[in-house]
PDB file of C-alpha atoms in Angstrom:
ATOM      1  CA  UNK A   1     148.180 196.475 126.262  1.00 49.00           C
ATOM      2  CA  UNK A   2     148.094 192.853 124.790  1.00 48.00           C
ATOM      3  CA  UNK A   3     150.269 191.396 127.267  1.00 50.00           C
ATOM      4  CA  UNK A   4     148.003 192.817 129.672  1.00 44.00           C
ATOM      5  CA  UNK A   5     145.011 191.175 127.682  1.00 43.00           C
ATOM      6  CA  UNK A   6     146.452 187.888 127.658  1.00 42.00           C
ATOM      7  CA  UNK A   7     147.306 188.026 131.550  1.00 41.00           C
ATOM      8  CA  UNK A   8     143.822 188.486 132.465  1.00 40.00           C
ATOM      9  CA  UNK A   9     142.499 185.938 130.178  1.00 38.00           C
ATOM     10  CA  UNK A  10     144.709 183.780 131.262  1.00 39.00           C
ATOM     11  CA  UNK A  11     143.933 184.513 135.334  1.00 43.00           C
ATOM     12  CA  UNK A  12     139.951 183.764 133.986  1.00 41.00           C
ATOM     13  CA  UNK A  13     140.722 180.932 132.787  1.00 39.00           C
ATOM     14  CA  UNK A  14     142.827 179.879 135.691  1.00 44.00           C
ATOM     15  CA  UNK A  15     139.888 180.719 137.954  1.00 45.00           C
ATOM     16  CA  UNK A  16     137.521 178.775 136.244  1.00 40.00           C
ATOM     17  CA  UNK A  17     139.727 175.805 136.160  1.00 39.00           C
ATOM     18  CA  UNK A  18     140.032 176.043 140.136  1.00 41.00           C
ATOM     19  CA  UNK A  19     136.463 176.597 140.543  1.00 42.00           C
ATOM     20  CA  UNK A  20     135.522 173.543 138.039  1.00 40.00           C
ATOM     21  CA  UNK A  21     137.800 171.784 140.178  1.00 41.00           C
ATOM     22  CA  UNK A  22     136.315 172.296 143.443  1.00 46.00           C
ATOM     23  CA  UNK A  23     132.751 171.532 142.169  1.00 52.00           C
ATOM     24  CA  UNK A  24     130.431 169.925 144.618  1.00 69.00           C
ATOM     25  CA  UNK A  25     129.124 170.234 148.068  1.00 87.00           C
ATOM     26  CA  UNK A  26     130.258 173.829 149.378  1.00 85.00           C
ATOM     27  CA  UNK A  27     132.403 173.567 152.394  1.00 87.00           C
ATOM     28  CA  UNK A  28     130.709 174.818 155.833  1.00 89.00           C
ATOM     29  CA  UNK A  29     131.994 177.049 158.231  1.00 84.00           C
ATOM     30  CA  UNK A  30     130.292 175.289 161.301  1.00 90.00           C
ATOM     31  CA  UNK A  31     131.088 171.802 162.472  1.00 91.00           C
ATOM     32  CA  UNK A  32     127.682 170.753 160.921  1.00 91.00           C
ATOM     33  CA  UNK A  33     124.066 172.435 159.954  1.00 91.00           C
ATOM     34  CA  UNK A  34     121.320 172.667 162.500  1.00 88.00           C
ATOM     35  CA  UNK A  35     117.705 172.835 159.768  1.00 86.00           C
ATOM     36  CA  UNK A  36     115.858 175.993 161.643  1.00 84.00           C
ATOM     37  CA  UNK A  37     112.953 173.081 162.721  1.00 80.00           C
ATOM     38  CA  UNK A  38     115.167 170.975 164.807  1.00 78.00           C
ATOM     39  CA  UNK A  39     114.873 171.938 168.569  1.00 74.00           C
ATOM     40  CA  UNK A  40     118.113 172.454 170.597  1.00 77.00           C
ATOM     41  CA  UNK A  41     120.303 171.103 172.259  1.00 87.00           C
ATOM     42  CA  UNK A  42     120.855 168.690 169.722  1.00 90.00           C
ATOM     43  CA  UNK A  43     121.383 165.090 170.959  1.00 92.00           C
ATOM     44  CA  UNK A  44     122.581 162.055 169.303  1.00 94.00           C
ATOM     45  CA  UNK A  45     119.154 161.116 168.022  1.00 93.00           C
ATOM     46  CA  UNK A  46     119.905 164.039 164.985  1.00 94.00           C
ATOM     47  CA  UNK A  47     122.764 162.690 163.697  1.00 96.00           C
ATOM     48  CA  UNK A  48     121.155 158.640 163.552  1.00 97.00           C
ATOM     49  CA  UNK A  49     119.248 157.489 160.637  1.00 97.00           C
ATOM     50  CA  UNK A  50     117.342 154.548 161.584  1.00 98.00           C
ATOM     51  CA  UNK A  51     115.213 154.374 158.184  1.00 97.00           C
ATOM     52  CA  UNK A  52     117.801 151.386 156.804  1.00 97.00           C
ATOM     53  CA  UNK A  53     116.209 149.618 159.622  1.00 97.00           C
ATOM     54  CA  UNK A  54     112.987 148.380 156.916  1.00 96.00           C
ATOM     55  CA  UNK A  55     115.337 146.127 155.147  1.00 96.00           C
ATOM     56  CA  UNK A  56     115.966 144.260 158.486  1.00 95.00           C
ATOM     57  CA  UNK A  57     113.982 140.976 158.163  1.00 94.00           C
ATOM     58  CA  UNK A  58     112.055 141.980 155.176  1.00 96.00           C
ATOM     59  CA  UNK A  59     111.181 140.464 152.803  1.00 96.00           C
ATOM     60  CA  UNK A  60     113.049 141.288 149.132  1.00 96.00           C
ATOM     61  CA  UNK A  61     111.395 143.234 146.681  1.00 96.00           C
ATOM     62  CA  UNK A  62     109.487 141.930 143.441  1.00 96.00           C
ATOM     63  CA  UNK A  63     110.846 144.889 141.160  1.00 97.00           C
ATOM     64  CA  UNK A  64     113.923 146.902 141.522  1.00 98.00           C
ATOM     65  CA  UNK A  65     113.785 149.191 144.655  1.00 97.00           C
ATOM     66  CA  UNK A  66     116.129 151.578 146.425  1.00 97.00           C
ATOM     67  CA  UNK A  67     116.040 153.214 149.831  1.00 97.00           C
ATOM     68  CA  UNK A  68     118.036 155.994 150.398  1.00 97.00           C
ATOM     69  CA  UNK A  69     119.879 158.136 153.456  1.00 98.00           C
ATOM     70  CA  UNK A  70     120.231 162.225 151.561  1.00 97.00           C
ATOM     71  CA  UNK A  71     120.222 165.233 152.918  1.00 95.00           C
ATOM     72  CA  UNK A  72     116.344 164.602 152.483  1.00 95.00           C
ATOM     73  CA  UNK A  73     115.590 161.770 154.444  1.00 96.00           C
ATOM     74  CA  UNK A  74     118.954 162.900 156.763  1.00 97.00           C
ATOM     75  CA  UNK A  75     119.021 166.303 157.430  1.00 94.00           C
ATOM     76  CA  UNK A  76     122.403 165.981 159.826  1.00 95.00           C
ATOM     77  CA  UNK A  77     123.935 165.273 156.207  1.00 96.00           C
ATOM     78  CA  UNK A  78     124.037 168.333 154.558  1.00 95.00           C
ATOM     79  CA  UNK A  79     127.284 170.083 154.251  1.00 95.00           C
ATOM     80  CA  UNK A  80     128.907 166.976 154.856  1.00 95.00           C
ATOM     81  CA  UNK A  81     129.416 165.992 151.215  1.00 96.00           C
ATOM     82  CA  UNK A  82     128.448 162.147 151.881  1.00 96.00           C
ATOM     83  CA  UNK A  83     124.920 159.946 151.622  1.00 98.00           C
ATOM     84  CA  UNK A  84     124.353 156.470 151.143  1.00 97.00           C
ATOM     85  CA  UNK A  85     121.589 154.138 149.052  1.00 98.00           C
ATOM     86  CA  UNK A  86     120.747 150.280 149.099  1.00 98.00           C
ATOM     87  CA  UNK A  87     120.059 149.129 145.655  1.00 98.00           C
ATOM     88  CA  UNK A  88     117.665 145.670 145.881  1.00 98.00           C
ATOM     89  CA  UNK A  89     117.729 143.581 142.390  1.00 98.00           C
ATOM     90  CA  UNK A  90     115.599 141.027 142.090  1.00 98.00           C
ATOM     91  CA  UNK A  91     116.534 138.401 139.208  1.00 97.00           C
ATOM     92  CA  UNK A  92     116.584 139.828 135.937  1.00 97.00           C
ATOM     93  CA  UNK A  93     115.816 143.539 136.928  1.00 98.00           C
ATOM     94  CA  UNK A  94     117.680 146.730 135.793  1.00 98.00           C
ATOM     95  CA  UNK A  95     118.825 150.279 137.574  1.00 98.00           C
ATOM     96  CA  UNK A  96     118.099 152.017 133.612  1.00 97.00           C
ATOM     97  CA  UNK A  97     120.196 154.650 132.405  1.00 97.00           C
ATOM     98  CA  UNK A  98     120.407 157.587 135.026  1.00 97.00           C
ATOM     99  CA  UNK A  99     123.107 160.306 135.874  1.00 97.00           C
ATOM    100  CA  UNK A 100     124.196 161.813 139.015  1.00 97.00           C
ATOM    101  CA  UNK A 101     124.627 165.061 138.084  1.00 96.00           C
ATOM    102  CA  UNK A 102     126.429 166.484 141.580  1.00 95.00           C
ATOM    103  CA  UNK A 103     128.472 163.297 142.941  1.00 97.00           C
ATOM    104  CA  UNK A 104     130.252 160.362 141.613  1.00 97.00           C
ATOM    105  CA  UNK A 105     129.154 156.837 142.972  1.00 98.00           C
ATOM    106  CA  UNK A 106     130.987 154.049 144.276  1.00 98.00           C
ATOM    107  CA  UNK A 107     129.338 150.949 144.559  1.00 98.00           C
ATOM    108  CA  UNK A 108     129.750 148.078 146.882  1.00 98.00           C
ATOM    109  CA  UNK A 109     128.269 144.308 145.899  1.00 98.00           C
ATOM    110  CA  UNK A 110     126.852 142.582 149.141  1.00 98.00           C
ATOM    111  CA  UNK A 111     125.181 139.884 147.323  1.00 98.00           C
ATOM    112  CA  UNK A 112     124.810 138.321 144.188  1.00 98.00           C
ATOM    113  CA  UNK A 113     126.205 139.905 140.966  1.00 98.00           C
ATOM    114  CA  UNK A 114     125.554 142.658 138.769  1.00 98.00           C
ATOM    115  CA  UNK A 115     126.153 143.585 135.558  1.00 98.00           C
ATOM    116  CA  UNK A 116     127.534 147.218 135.544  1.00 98.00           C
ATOM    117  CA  UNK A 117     128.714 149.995 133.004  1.00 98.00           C
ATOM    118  CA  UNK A 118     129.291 153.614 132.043  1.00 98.00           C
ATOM    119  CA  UNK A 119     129.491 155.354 128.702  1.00 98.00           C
ATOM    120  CA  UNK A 120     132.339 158.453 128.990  1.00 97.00           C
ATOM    121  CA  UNK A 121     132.610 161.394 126.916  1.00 96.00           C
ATOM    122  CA  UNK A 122     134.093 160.269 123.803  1.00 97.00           C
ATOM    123  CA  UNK A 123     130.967 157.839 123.727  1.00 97.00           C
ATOM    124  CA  UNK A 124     133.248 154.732 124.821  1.00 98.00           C
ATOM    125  CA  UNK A 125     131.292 152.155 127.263  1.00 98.00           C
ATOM    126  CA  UNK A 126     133.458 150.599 130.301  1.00 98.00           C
ATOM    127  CA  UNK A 127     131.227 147.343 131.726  1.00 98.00           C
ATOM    128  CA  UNK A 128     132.340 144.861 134.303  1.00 98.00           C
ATOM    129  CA  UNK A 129     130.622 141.667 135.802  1.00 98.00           C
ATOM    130  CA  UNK A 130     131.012 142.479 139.249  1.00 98.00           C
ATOM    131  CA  UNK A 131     130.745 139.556 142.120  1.00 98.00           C
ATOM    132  CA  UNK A 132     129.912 140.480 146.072  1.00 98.00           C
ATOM    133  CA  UNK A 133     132.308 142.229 147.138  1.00 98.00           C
ATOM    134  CA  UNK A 134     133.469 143.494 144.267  1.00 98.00           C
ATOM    135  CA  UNK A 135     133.342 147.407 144.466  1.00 98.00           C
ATOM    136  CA  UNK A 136     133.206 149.389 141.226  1.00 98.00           C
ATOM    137  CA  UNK A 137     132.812 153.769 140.508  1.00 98.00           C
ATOM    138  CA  UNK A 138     131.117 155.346 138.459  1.00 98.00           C
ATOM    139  CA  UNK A 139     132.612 158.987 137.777  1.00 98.00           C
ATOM    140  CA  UNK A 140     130.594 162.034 137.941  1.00 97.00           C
ATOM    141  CA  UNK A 141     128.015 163.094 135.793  1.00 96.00           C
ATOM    142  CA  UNK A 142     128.228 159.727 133.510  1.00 98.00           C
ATOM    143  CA  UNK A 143     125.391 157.996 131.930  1.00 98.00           C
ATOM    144  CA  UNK A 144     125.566 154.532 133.493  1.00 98.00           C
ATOM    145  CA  UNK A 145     123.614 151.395 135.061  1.00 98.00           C
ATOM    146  CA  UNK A 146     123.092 147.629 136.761  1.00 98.00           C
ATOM    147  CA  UNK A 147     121.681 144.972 135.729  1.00 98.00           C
ATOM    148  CA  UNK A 148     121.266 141.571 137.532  1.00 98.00           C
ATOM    149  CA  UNK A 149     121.415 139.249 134.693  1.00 97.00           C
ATOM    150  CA  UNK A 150     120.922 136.008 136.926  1.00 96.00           C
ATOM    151  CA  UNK A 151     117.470 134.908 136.309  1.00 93.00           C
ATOM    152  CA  UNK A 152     117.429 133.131 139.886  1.00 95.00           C
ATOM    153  CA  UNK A 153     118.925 135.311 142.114  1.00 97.00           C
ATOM    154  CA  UNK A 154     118.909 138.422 143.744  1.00 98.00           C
ATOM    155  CA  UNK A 155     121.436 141.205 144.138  1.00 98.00           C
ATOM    156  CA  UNK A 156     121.929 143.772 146.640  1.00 98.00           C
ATOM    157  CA  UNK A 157     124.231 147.019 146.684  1.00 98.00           C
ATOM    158  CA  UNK A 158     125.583 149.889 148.610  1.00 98.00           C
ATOM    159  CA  UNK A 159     125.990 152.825 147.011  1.00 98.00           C
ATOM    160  CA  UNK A 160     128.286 156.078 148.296  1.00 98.00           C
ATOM    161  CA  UNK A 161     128.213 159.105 146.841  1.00 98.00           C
ATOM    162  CA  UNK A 162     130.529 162.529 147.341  1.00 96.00           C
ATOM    163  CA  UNK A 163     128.004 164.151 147.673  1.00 97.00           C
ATOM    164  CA  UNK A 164     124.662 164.467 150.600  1.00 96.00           C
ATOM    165  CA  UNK A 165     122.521 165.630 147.666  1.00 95.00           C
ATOM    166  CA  UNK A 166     123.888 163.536 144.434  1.00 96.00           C
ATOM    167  CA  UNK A 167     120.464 163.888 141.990  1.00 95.00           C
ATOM    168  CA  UNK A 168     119.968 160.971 139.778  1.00 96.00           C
ATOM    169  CA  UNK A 169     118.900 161.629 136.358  1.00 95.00           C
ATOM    170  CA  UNK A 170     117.014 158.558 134.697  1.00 95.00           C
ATOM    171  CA  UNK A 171     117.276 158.794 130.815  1.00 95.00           C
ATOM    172  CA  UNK A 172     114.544 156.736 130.005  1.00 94.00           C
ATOM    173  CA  UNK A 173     112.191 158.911 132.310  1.00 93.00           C
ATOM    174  CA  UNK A 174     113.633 162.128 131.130  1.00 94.00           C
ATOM    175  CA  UNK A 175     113.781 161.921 127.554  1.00 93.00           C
ATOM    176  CA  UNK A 176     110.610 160.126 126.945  1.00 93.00           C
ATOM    177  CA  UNK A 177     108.308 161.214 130.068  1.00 92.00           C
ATOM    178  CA  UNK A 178     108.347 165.099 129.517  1.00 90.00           C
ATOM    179  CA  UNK A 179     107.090 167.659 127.285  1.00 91.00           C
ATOM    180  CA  UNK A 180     109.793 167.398 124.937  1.00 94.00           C
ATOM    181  CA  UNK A 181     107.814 167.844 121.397  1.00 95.00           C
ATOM    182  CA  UNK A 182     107.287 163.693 119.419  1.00 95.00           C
ATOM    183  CA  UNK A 183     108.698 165.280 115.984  1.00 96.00           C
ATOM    184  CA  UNK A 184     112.159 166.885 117.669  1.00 96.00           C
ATOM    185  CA  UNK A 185     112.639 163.098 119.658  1.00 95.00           C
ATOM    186  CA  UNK A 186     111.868 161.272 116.038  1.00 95.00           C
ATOM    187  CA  UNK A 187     114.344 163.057 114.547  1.00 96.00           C
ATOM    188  CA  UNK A 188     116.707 162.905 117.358  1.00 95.00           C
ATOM    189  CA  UNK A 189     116.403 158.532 117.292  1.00 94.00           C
ATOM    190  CA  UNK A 190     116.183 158.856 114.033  1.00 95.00           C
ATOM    191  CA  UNK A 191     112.323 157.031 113.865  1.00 95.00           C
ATOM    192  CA  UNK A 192     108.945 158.131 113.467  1.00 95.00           C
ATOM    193  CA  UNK A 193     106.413 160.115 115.745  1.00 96.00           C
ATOM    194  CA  UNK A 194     104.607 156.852 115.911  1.00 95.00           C
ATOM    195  CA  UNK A 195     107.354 154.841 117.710  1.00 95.00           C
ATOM    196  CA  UNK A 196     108.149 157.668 119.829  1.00 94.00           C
ATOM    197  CA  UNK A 197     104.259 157.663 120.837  1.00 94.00           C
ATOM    198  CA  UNK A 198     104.275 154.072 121.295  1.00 94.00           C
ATOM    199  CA  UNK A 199     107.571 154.342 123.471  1.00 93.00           C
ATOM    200  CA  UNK A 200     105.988 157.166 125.715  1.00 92.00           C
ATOM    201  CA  UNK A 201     102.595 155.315 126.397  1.00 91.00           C
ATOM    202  CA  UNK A 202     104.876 152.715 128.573  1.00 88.00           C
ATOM    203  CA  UNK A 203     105.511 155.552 130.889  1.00 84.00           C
ATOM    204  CA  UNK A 204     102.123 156.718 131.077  1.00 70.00           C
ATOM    205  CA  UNK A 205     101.245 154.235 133.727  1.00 60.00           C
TER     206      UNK A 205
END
Protein backbone atom coordinates (compact mmCIF):
# COMPACT_ATOMS: atom_id res chain seq x y z
CA UNK A 1 0.00 0.00 0.00
CA UNK A 2 2.88 2.59 0.57
CA UNK A 3 4.58 1.94 -2.54
CA UNK A 4 1.39 2.54 -4.08
CA UNK A 5 1.13 5.90 -2.01
CA UNK A 6 4.36 7.11 -3.03
CA UNK A 7 3.67 6.28 -6.87
CA UNK A 8 0.77 8.48 -6.99
CA UNK A 9 2.34 11.25 -5.16
CA UNK A 10 4.96 11.09 -7.11
CA UNK A 11 2.73 11.04 -10.68
CA UNK A 12 1.02 14.49 -8.83
CA UNK A 13 3.83 15.90 -8.49
CA UNK A 14 5.08 15.02 -11.90
CA UNK A 15 1.89 16.51 -13.32
CA UNK A 16 2.17 19.62 -11.71
CA UNK A 17 5.70 20.05 -12.73
CA UNK A 18 4.55 19.56 -16.53
CA UNK A 19 1.69 21.76 -16.12
CA UNK A 20 3.92 24.61 -14.28
CA UNK A 21 6.00 24.10 -17.15
CA UNK A 22 3.69 24.74 -19.87
CA UNK A 23 2.24 27.89 -18.18
CA UNK A 24 1.09 30.61 -20.46
CA UNK A 25 -1.02 31.26 -23.44
CA UNK A 26 -3.13 27.93 -24.05
CA UNK A 27 -2.43 26.47 -27.39
CA UNK A 28 -5.44 26.75 -30.06
CA UNK A 29 -6.84 24.22 -32.07
CA UNK A 30 -7.67 26.57 -35.09
CA UNK A 31 -5.09 28.35 -37.18
CA UNK A 32 -6.16 31.59 -35.31
CA UNK A 33 -9.42 33.10 -33.32
CA UNK A 34 -12.15 34.87 -35.19
CA UNK A 35 -13.84 37.45 -31.87
CA UNK A 36 -17.80 36.58 -32.58
CA UNK A 37 -18.03 40.66 -33.75
CA UNK A 38 -15.74 40.44 -36.65
CA UNK A 39 -17.72 39.89 -39.96
CA UNK A 40 -16.54 37.12 -42.37
CA UNK A 41 -14.65 36.41 -44.68
CA UNK A 42 -11.87 37.73 -42.93
CA UNK A 43 -9.41 39.78 -45.05
CA UNK A 44 -6.04 41.04 -44.41
CA UNK A 45 -7.27 44.21 -42.77
CA UNK A 46 -7.88 41.74 -39.32
CA UNK A 47 -4.68 40.62 -38.94
CA UNK A 48 -2.91 44.58 -39.46
CA UNK A 49 -2.51 46.83 -36.59
CA UNK A 50 -2.03 50.21 -37.83
CA UNK A 51 -2.30 51.97 -34.24
CA UNK A 52 1.88 52.18 -34.10
CA UNK A 53 1.21 54.47 -36.91
CA UNK A 54 0.74 57.74 -34.02
CA UNK A 55 4.37 57.62 -33.30
CA UNK A 56 5.07 58.35 -37.04
CA UNK A 57 6.12 62.06 -37.13
CA UNK A 58 5.05 62.85 -33.69
CA UNK A 59 6.22 64.59 -31.62
CA UNK A 60 7.98 62.77 -28.27
CA UNK A 61 6.28 62.70 -25.17
CA UNK A 62 6.88 65.07 -22.03
CA UNK A 63 6.42 62.12 -19.41
CA UNK A 64 6.96 58.49 -19.85
CA UNK A 65 4.36 56.94 -22.28
CA UNK A 66 3.74 53.55 -23.84
CA UNK A 67 1.54 52.39 -26.69
CA UNK A 68 0.77 49.02 -26.95
CA UNK A 69 -0.40 46.13 -29.71
CA UNK A 70 -2.42 43.12 -27.00
CA UNK A 71 -4.90 41.03 -27.59
CA UNK A 72 -6.90 44.29 -26.60
CA UNK A 73 -6.03 46.73 -29.00
CA UNK A 74 -5.28 43.44 -31.57
CA UNK A 75 -7.78 41.04 -31.42
CA UNK A 76 -6.03 38.74 -34.41
CA UNK A 77 -3.45 38.21 -31.41
CA UNK A 78 -5.00 36.08 -29.13
CA UNK A 79 -3.97 32.53 -29.03
CA UNK A 80 -0.94 33.46 -30.64
CA UNK A 81 1.16 33.87 -27.49
CA UNK A 82 2.97 37.19 -28.85
CA UNK A 83 2.23 41.27 -28.47
CA UNK A 84 4.40 44.08 -28.72
CA UNK A 85 4.80 47.75 -26.76
CA UNK A 86 6.89 51.00 -27.55
CA UNK A 87 8.25 52.39 -24.41
CA UNK A 88 8.98 56.50 -25.00
CA UNK A 89 11.50 57.98 -22.17
CA UNK A 90 11.95 61.29 -22.09
CA UNK A 91 15.23 62.49 -20.13
CA UNK A 92 15.26 61.56 -16.68
CA UNK A 93 11.90 59.55 -16.61
CA UNK A 94 11.27 56.04 -15.12
CA UNK A 95 9.05 52.72 -16.20
CA UNK A 96 8.55 52.16 -11.88
CA UNK A 97 8.49 48.87 -10.50
CA UNK A 98 5.82 46.63 -12.35
CA UNK A 99 5.48 42.78 -13.02
CA UNK A 100 4.23 40.86 -15.86
CA UNK A 101 2.55 38.35 -14.29
CA UNK A 102 1.72 35.97 -17.63
CA UNK A 103 4.86 36.63 -20.05
CA UNK A 104 8.45 37.38 -19.81
CA UNK A 105 9.75 40.56 -21.73
CA UNK A 106 12.49 41.10 -23.97
CA UNK A 107 13.45 44.42 -24.66
CA UNK A 108 15.01 46.03 -27.63
CA UNK A 109 16.92 49.72 -27.30
CA UNK A 110 16.21 51.84 -30.54
CA UNK A 111 17.51 54.96 -29.13
CA UNK A 112 19.27 56.39 -26.43
CA UNK A 113 20.06 54.37 -23.24
CA UNK A 114 18.39 53.02 -20.38
CA UNK A 115 19.11 52.04 -17.21
CA UNK A 116 17.52 48.54 -16.60
CA UNK A 117 17.14 45.85 -13.74
CA UNK A 118 15.32 42.97 -12.08
CA UNK A 119 15.25 41.73 -8.52
CA UNK A 120 14.91 37.52 -8.60
CA UNK A 121 13.68 35.36 -5.98
CA UNK A 122 16.36 35.14 -3.55
CA UNK A 123 15.99 39.08 -3.47
CA UNK A 124 19.32 39.53 -5.66
CA UNK A 125 19.07 42.65 -8.24
CA UNK A 126 20.67 42.06 -11.90
CA UNK A 127 21.01 45.87 -13.61
CA UNK A 128 22.69 46.70 -16.86
CA UNK A 129 23.31 50.09 -18.72
CA UNK A 130 21.98 49.16 -21.89
CA UNK A 131 22.96 51.28 -25.27
CA UNK A 132 20.59 51.14 -28.67
CA UNK A 133 20.66 48.17 -29.72
CA UNK A 134 21.41 46.54 -26.90
CA UNK A 135 18.57 43.94 -26.15
CA UNK A 136 18.08 42.77 -22.56
CA UNK A 137 15.01 40.07 -20.78
CA UNK A 138 13.42 40.28 -18.14
CA UNK A 139 12.10 36.72 -16.91
CA UNK A 140 8.62 36.09 -15.97
CA UNK A 141 6.83 37.30 -13.20
CA UNK A 142 9.97 39.51 -11.85
CA UNK A 143 9.76 42.81 -10.22
CA UNK A 144 11.79 45.01 -12.56
CA UNK A 145 12.20 48.54 -14.43
CA UNK A 146 13.94 51.46 -16.84
CA UNK A 147 15.14 54.33 -16.22
CA UNK A 148 16.67 56.92 -18.66
CA UNK A 149 19.22 58.48 -16.52
CA UNK A 150 20.46 61.00 -19.33
CA UNK A 151 19.12 64.28 -18.35
CA UNK A 152 19.25 65.43 -22.18
CA UNK A 153 18.07 62.79 -24.07
CA UNK A 154 15.43 60.62 -24.89
CA UNK A 155 15.07 56.86 -25.08
CA UNK A 156 12.88 54.68 -26.96
CA UNK A 157 12.15 50.77 -26.66
CA UNK A 158 10.50 47.77 -28.08
CA UNK A 159 9.22 45.50 -25.94
CA UNK A 160 8.11 41.57 -26.82
CA UNK A 161 6.41 39.58 -24.71
CA UNK A 162 5.44 35.54 -24.81
CA UNK A 163 2.55 36.25 -24.28
CA UNK A 164 -0.75 38.39 -26.38
CA UNK A 165 -2.09 39.23 -22.91
CA UNK A 166 1.22 39.76 -20.57
CA UNK A 167 -0.56 42.07 -17.52
CA UNK A 168 1.78 44.49 -16.01
CA UNK A 169 1.64 44.91 -12.39
CA UNK A 170 3.01 48.44 -11.18
CA UNK A 171 4.18 48.19 -7.46
CA UNK A 172 4.03 51.61 -6.67
CA UNK A 173 0.29 51.77 -7.92
CA UNK A 174 -0.62 48.55 -6.31
CA UNK A 175 0.68 48.68 -2.97
CA UNK A 176 0.01 52.23 -2.22
CA UNK A 177 -3.19 53.07 -4.52
CA UNK A 178 -5.68 50.40 -3.09
CA UNK A 179 -7.61 49.62 -0.13
CA UNK A 180 -4.94 47.90 1.55
CA UNK A 181 -5.50 49.13 5.40
CA UNK A 182 -2.40 52.41 6.41
CA UNK A 183 -1.54 50.39 9.80
CA UNK A 184 -0.86 46.73 7.93
CA UNK A 185 1.47 48.92 5.05
CA UNK A 186 3.30 50.83 8.22
CA UNK A 187 4.15 47.85 9.60
CA UNK A 188 4.98 46.16 6.45
CA UNK A 189 7.81 49.38 5.54
CA UNK A 190 8.41 49.41 8.77
CA UNK A 191 7.17 53.47 9.21
CA UNK A 192 4.30 55.18 10.48
CA UNK A 193 0.58 55.60 9.24
CA UNK A 194 1.58 59.15 8.65
CA UNK A 195 4.25 58.48 5.95
CA UNK A 196 2.19 55.90 4.45
CA UNK A 197 -0.67 58.71 4.20
CA UNK A 198 1.67 61.15 2.92
CA UNK A 199 3.02 58.51 0.30
CA UNK A 200 -0.64 57.66 -0.89
CA UNK A 201 -1.81 61.38 -1.34
CA UNK A 202 0.84 61.44 -4.45
CA UNK A 203 -1.39 58.97 -6.12
CA UNK A 204 -4.49 60.63 -5.39
CA UNK A 205 -4.15 62.90 -8.34
Amino acid sequence: MASKIQFFLLFLVSCTTLQISMAGDPDILTDFITPPNVGLPLDGNFFTFTGMRALVGAPFPTAFKVLKATMAEFPALNGQSVSYAVLQFPNGTVNPPHTHPRASELLFVLMGSLEVGFVDTTNKLFTQTLQQGDIFVFPKGLVHFQFNSDSKNPALALSAFGSASAGTVSVPNSVFNSTIDDQILAMSFKTDVATIQKIKSGFSG
